[in-house]
């Protein structure tokens, strides 16, 4: 069977087309150009992964260039944080550059523009200039300074440079076209006066280039082949090219600006200004607060570089703005930590459990597997004793038959230990349970090889020995906003949607003694609870753990059910639907044994049958065992039909597609890529 062809995103296709035409691979050079006015967030990670990923794919250099043209907002702290984030994500830049490195060259080019009567100094107020720009449907009005002499413009610009004017007194504008349908071409600003020291150049300059003037010219100086920007810069491309036209040397490579959609994430905001507001208002502790979408915040929460790179890969590169469900990001970290995190036990809401028939003073060291998903992960020992802590919610005196945890008269297994049976409770004067008394089957220890050790009971609980427990602080984080798009409401401020329960601090959690040796950044699965990482606030005598993500998506059940493909009366037609899903499963079982025309016919049959299948019938098959790859291919084909017919994507769908992309079967991978 032939290997499926590599699927290219549209940016890669542009590069491939350029390589087929006038460009050589030696000329390829990319750049990541952050402005050092805040910390990078998950949206920037998409651009980082795109640019550095292209560098890796084509073995081409990638510059890290700081577009530091606004000393009012930029700081060295942000420069250092950005560099740290990129390195942490696993990327290396070729050359570290700064737009401020080019201030003299940009100034010299501006002088040339003035001499060529293509730029002029304007002394009007910013409000007047804005009014003269006109509207998209009406042309602008020329500034009264537009036709002043070259000599006068040179003189004013020199005085601007020498600090002889206060901020706002003059600007330098390009002379292009005040009637252009592109508002950005209506004599845009090149320079403004900012009487403030720069974090790198100090007080050498008091005029600073505008982003549009510095951007393309910096690309040209560095000989960047493809300048990749987000979609809001698409209208800037015409200006980008006009500026290049004024300085271009035909013997040198001309940069090409192309645009892709920015990464938007549900239940968060991505504006640096709004993120700064969260920090300054003390809504969060800092830029690295684990509730923030910043890379540093995600890192502190316990996200891994691999999970963020995977998220960027699965989200893809698009030409249209869209919102990615945060559940996909959470899926990526779960997948990664499931393979790498050490399994341990911790109790967050403890209640004491006493095993009355276990000898007082006896301590057993039980063996626990570090990670069943990872080969050679090893084991560690857990002390077991007569008195334990379990989760308070894992016990009810009386419960229905759907409660598979501990109750009076029923049995459960303690993880890696014994089967116990609830006997009685001790309560305080308010009726709160302070102790649970149990007996245990002393022959049922896990792994002992006895007949009793193989007995099956419905529930398994995690626990910690009271005598050996290590007290810890646990910080449980939830989404910072309650609204899916908190900054999309015209009549409300985004701060109105803050989740008041986004942080829950548990001061009296208990963890097994193995965690006493944990190091900063270590990742653990607290069994049955979720994934946690050691926080930087930890000290020698005070462990602090951040909850990275739960074992399951706790928000999925809060969302409305996906709309059914169509309403079906409960009659013979419904019976036909059940037959359709059964028929799809029947065809799919033999799918991987087919080839050629038979394979094509089977795929067509599945697609046709899928027209009569609902999402509710298909979704349970997302969890089909990995070895049943034919069924999963049939489900993927059917899902594609439902999506084409208008089914709304959700976290479960994204997770199923992501798993398909990771599969070893090329047919399944090809179907997933088609999504």
Tab-separated table of N, CA, C and O in Angstrom, residues 171-232:
chain	number	residue	atom	x	y	z
A	171	UNK	N	5.107	64.953	13.158
A	171	UNK	CA	5.314	63.572	12.719
A	171	UNK	C	5.875	63.625	11.309
A	171	UNK	O	5.748	64.644	10.616
A	172	UNK	N	6.506	62.541	10.899
A	172	UNK	CA	6.942	62.409	9.501
A	172	UNK	C	5.997	61.439	8.817
A	172	UNK	O	5.743	60.343	9.332
A	173	UNK	N	5.453	61.861	7.654
A	173	UNK	CA	4.491	61.039	6.930
A	173	UNK	C	5.013	60.705	5.536
A	173	UNK	O	5.711	61.510	4.914
A	174	UNK	N	4.687	59.516	5.073
A	174	UNK	CA	4.984	59.154	3.688
A	174	UNK	C	3.960	59.827	2.781
A	174	UNK	O	2.786	59.966	3.137
A	175	UNK	N	4.406	60.259	1.618
A	175	UNK	CA	3.508	60.898	0.657
A	175	UNK	C	3.104	59.851	-0.383
A	175	UNK	O	3.865	59.531	-1.304
A	176	UNK	N	1.906	59.302	-0.217
A	176	UNK	CA	1.489	58.215	-1.116
A	176	UNK	C	0.224	58.616	-1.875
A	176	UNK	O	0.306	59.165	-2.975
A	177	UNK	N	-0.964	58.397	-1.289
A	177	UNK	CA	-2.201	58.650	-2.041
A	177	UNK	C	-3.350	58.840	-1.055
A	177	UNK	O	-3.833	57.871	-0.462
A	178	UNK	N	-3.810	60.088	-0.907
A	178	UNK	CA	-4.886	60.376	0.036
A	178	UNK	C	-6.256	59.909	-0.460
A	178	UNK	O	-7.242	59.997	0.264
A	179	UNK	N	-6.310	59.399	-1.674
A	179	UNK	CA	-7.580	58.887	-2.202
A	179	UNK	C	-7.565	57.367	-2.336
A	179	UNK	O	-8.512	56.778	-2.867
A	180	UNK	N	-6.514	56.728	-1.860
A	180	UNK	CA	-6.415	55.271	-1.985
A	180	UNK	C	-7.570	54.575	-1.278
A	180	UNK	O	-7.971	54.979	-0.179
A	181	UNK	N	-8.129	53.530	-1.887
A	181	UNK	CA	-9.187	52.767	-1.204
A	181	UNK	C	-8.671	52.069	0.060
A	181	UNK	O	-9.456	51.705	0.929
A	182	UNK	N	-7.362	51.864	0.133
A	182	UNK	CA	-6.736	51.299	1.340
A	182	UNK	C	-6.365	52.455	2.259
A	182	UNK	O	-5.451	53.225	1.971
A	183	UNK	N	-7.076	52.580	3.362
A	183	UNK	CA	-6.861	53.710	4.265
A	183	UNK	C	-5.414	53.799	4.750
A	183	UNK	O	-4.921	54.891	5.066
A	184	UNK	N	-4.733	52.647	4.820
A	184	UNK	CA	-3.350	52.649	5.309
A	184	UNK	C	-2.394	53.339	4.335
A	184	UNK	O	-1.283	53.724	4.722
A	185	UNK	N	-2.815	53.515	3.088
A	185	UNK	CA	-1.967	54.151	2.083
A	185	UNK	C	-2.151	55.671	2.045
A	185	UNK	O	-1.506	56.359	1.269
A	186	UNK	N	-3.026	56.187	2.862
A	186	UNK	CA	-3.288	57.631	2.866
A	186	UNK	C	-2.263	58.347	3.752
A	186	UNK	O	-2.518	58.681	4.900
A	187	UNK	N	-1.095	58.509	3.201
A	187	UNK	CA	0.026	59.218	3.837
A	187	UNK	C	0.261	58.754	5.275
A	187	UNK	O	0.093	59.508	6.242
A	188	UNK	N	0.667	57.491	5.438
A	188	UNK	CA	0.857	56.946	6.788
A	188	UNK	C	2.048	57.575	7.509
A	188	UNK	O	2.965	58.108	6.889
A	189	UNK	N	2.037	57.455	8.827
A	189	UNK	CA	3.142	57.967	9.638
A	189	UNK	C	4.370	57.077	9.504
A	189	UNK	O	4.262	55.848	9.457
A	190	UNK	N	5.522	57.749	9.441
A	190	UNK	CA	6.809	57.054	9.444
A	190	UNK	C	7.506	57.187	10.802
A	190	UNK	O	8.109	56.232	11.293
A	191	UNK	N	7.449	58.394	11.363
A	191	UNK	CA	8.128	58.657	12.636
A	191	UNK	C	7.246	59.511	13.528
A	191	UNK	O	6.463	60.333	13.053
A	192	UNK	N	7.401	59.305	14.862
A	192	UNK	CA	6.789	60.193	15.837
A	192	UNK	C	7.829	60.513	16.905
A	192	UNK	O	8.830	59.790	17.053
A	193	UNK	N	7.594	61.569	17.636
A	193	UNK	CA	8.513	61.992	18.701
A	193	UNK	C	8.078	61.338	20.013
A	193	UNK	O	6.919	61.426	20.414
A	194	UNK	N	9.001	60.638	20.665
A	194	UNK	CA	8.765	60.073	22.000
A	194	UNK	C	9.968	60.440	22.859
A	194	UNK	O	11.060	59.901	22.673
A	195	UNK	N	9.788	61.373	23.748
A	195	UNK	CA	10.902	61.832	24.581
A	195	UNK	C	11.063	60.911	25.789
A	195	UNK	O	10.779	61.263	26.928
A	196	UNK	N	11.499	59.703	25.489
A	196	UNK	CA	11.687	58.712	26.541
A	196	UNK	C	12.843	57.805	26.165
A	196	UNK	O	13.018	57.446	24.998
A	197	UNK	N	13.637	57.403	27.162
A	197	UNK	CA	14.787	56.533	26.897
A	197	UNK	C	14.308	55.148	26.463
A	197	UNK	O	13.294	54.638	26.926
A	198	UNK	N	15.069	54.560	25.570
A	198	UNK	CA	14.801	53.227	25.041
A	198	UNK	C	15.563	52.199	25.870
A	198	UNK	O	16.657	52.475	26.357
A	199	UNK	N	14.999	51.011	26.016
A	199	UNK	CA	15.630	50.016	26.886
A	199	UNK	C	16.962	49.510	26.345
A	199	UNK	O	17.738	48.899	27.086
A	200	UNK	N	17.261	49.773	25.078
A	200	UNK	CA	18.552	49.368	24.516
A	200	UNK	C	19.392	50.552	24.042
A	200	UNK	O	20.610	50.558	24.217
A	201	UNK	N	18.756	51.514	23.409
A	201	UNK	CA	19.533	52.636	22.838
A	201	UNK	C	19.615	53.827	23.781
A	201	UNK	O	20.225	54.844	23.442
A	202	UNK	N	18.981	53.699	24.961
A	202	UNK	CA	19.055	54.787	25.922
A	202	UNK	C	18.423	56.062	25.392
A	202	UNK	O	17.304	56.056	24.870
A	203	UNK	N	19.169	57.178	25.493
A	203	UNK	CA	18.661	58.488	25.058
A	203	UNK	C	19.224	58.913	23.709
A	203	UNK	O	19.201	60.101	23.354
A	204	UNK	N	19.730	57.943	22.951
A	204	UNK	CA	20.320	58.280	21.646
A	204	UNK	C	19.279	58.842	20.681
A	204	UNK	O	19.610	59.638	19.804
A	205	UNK	N	18.036	58.391	20.813
A	205	UNK	CA	16.993	58.801	19.875
A	205	UNK	C	15.792	59.361	20.639
A	205	UNK	O	15.472	58.902	21.746
A	206	UNK	N	15.154	60.337	20.044
A	206	UNK	CA	13.872	60.806	20.583
A	206	UNK	C	12.797	60.755	19.498
A	206	UNK	O	11.666	61.178	19.712
A	207	UNK	N	13.164	60.263	18.314
A	207	UNK	CA	12.165	59.930	17.289
A	207	UNK	C	12.241	58.422	17.059
A	207	UNK	O	13.329	57.831	17.075
A	208	UNK	N	11.095	57.806	16.887
A	208	UNK	CA	11.043	56.353	16.749
A	208	UNK	C	10.182	55.978	15.549
A	208	UNK	O	9.125	56.577	15.311
A	209	UNK	N	10.641	54.995	14.769
A	209	UNK	CA	9.901	54.595	13.561
A	209	UNK	C	8.605	53.881	13.925
A	209	UNK	O	8.517	53.168	14.922
A	210	UNK	N	7.597	54.054	13.097
A	210	UNK	CA	6.349	53.315	13.242
A	210	UNK	C	6.576	51.860	12.840
A	210	UNK	O	7.480	51.543	12.055
A	211	UNK	N	5.724	50.986	13.344
A	211	UNK	CA	5.886	49.561	13.084
A	211	UNK	C	5.923	49.257	11.590
A	211	UNK	O	6.781	48.498	11.119
A	212	UNK	N	4.982	49.833	10.825
A	212	UNK	CA	4.918	49.521	9.391
A	212	UNK	C	6.201	49.915	8.661
A	212	UNK	O	6.603	49.239	7.703
A	213	UNK	N	6.827	51.000	9.084
A	213	UNK	CA	8.065	51.421	8.434
A	213	UNK	C	9.225	50.505	8.836
A	213	UNK	O	10.057	50.120	8.000
A	214	UNK	N	9.265	50.121	10.099
A	214	UNK	CA	10.383	49.296	10.577
A	214	UNK	C	10.247	47.834	10.146
A	214	UNK	O	11.259	47.161	9.917
A	215	UNK	N	9.027	47.354	10.019
A	215	UNK	CA	8.791	45.928	9.811
A	215	UNK	C	9.408	45.402	8.513
A	215	UNK	O	10.294	44.551	8.525
A	216	UNK	N	8.914	45.911	7.395
A	216	UNK	CA	9.406	45.409	6.110
A	216	UNK	C	10.866	45.725	5.867
A	216	UNK	O	11.616	44.912	5.300
A	217	UNK	N	11.290	46.918	6.331
A	217	UNK	CA	12.687	47.300	6.122
A	217	UNK	C	13.619	46.406	6.947
A	217	UNK	O	14.704	46.035	6.503
A	218	UNK	N	13.184	46.024	8.152
A	218	UNK	CA	13.980	45.098	8.971
A	218	UNK	C	14.057	43.731	8.298
A	218	UNK	O	15.110	43.082	8.290
A	219	UNK	N	12.924	43.275	7.737
A	219	UNK	CA	12.936	42.021	6.975
A	219	UNK	C	13.944	42.093	5.833
A	219	UNK	O	14.680	41.133	5.563
A	220	UNK	N	13.967	43.229	5.161
A	220	UNK	CA	14.871	43.403	4.015
A	220	UNK	C	16.332	43.399	4.465
A	220	UNK	O	17.185	42.752	3.844
A	221	UNK	N	16.624	44.099	5.549
A	221	UNK	CA	18.003	44.132	6.060
A	221	UNK	C	18.472	42.723	6.409
A	221	UNK	O	19.612	42.339	6.113
A	222	UNK	N	17.587	41.951	7.010
A	222	UNK	CA	17.952	40.593	7.425
A	222	UNK	C	17.812	39.575	6.296
A	222	UNK	O	18.144	38.407	6.477
A	223	UNK	N	17.287	40.016	5.152
A	223	UNK	CA	17.057	39.141	3.995
A	223	UNK	C	16.146	37.961	4.336
A	223	UNK	O	16.411	36.806	3.989
A	224	UNK	N	15.070	38.298	5.044
A	224	UNK	CA	14.028	37.324	5.345
A	224	UNK	C	13.269	37.029	4.053
A	224	UNK	O	12.851	37.951	3.354
A	225	UNK	N	13.093	35.751	3.751
A	225	UNK	CA	12.409	35.417	2.499
A	225	UNK	C	10.891	35.483	2.646
A	225	UNK	O	10.199	35.966	1.749
A	226	UNK	N	10.379	35.011	3.771
A	226	UNK	CA	8.927	34.972	3.976
A	226	UNK	C	8.599	35.580	5.336
A	226	UNK	O	8.957	35.031	6.379
A	227	UNK	N	7.934	36.712	5.282
A	227	UNK	CA	7.539	37.439	6.481
A	227	UNK	C	6.098	37.061	6.797
A	227	UNK	O	5.166	37.523	6.152
A	228	UNK	N	5.917	36.198	7.788
A	228	UNK	CA	4.606	35.628	8.070
A	228	UNK	C	3.940	36.397	9.206
A	228	UNK	O	4.479	36.504	10.305
A	229	UNK	N	2.759	36.938	8.925
A	229	UNK	CA	2.027	37.791	9.868
A	229	UNK	C	0.622	37.241	10.061
A	229	UNK	O	0.140	36.434	9.275
A	230	UNK	N	-0.042	37.725	11.089
A	230	UNK	CA	-1.434	37.339	11.292
A	230	UNK	C	-2.345	38.189	10.414
A	230	UNK	O	-1.944	39.218	9.864
A	231	UNK	N	-3.586	37.752	10.294
A	231	UNK	CA	-4.494	38.291	9.280
A	231	UNK	C	-4.753	39.790	9.381
A	231	UNK	O	-5.049	40.434	8.376
A	232	UNK	N	-4.636	40.358	10.587
A	232	UNK	CA	-4.913	41.791	10.692
A	232	UNK	C	-3.910	42.632	9.914
A	232	UNK	O	-4.129	43.815	9.670
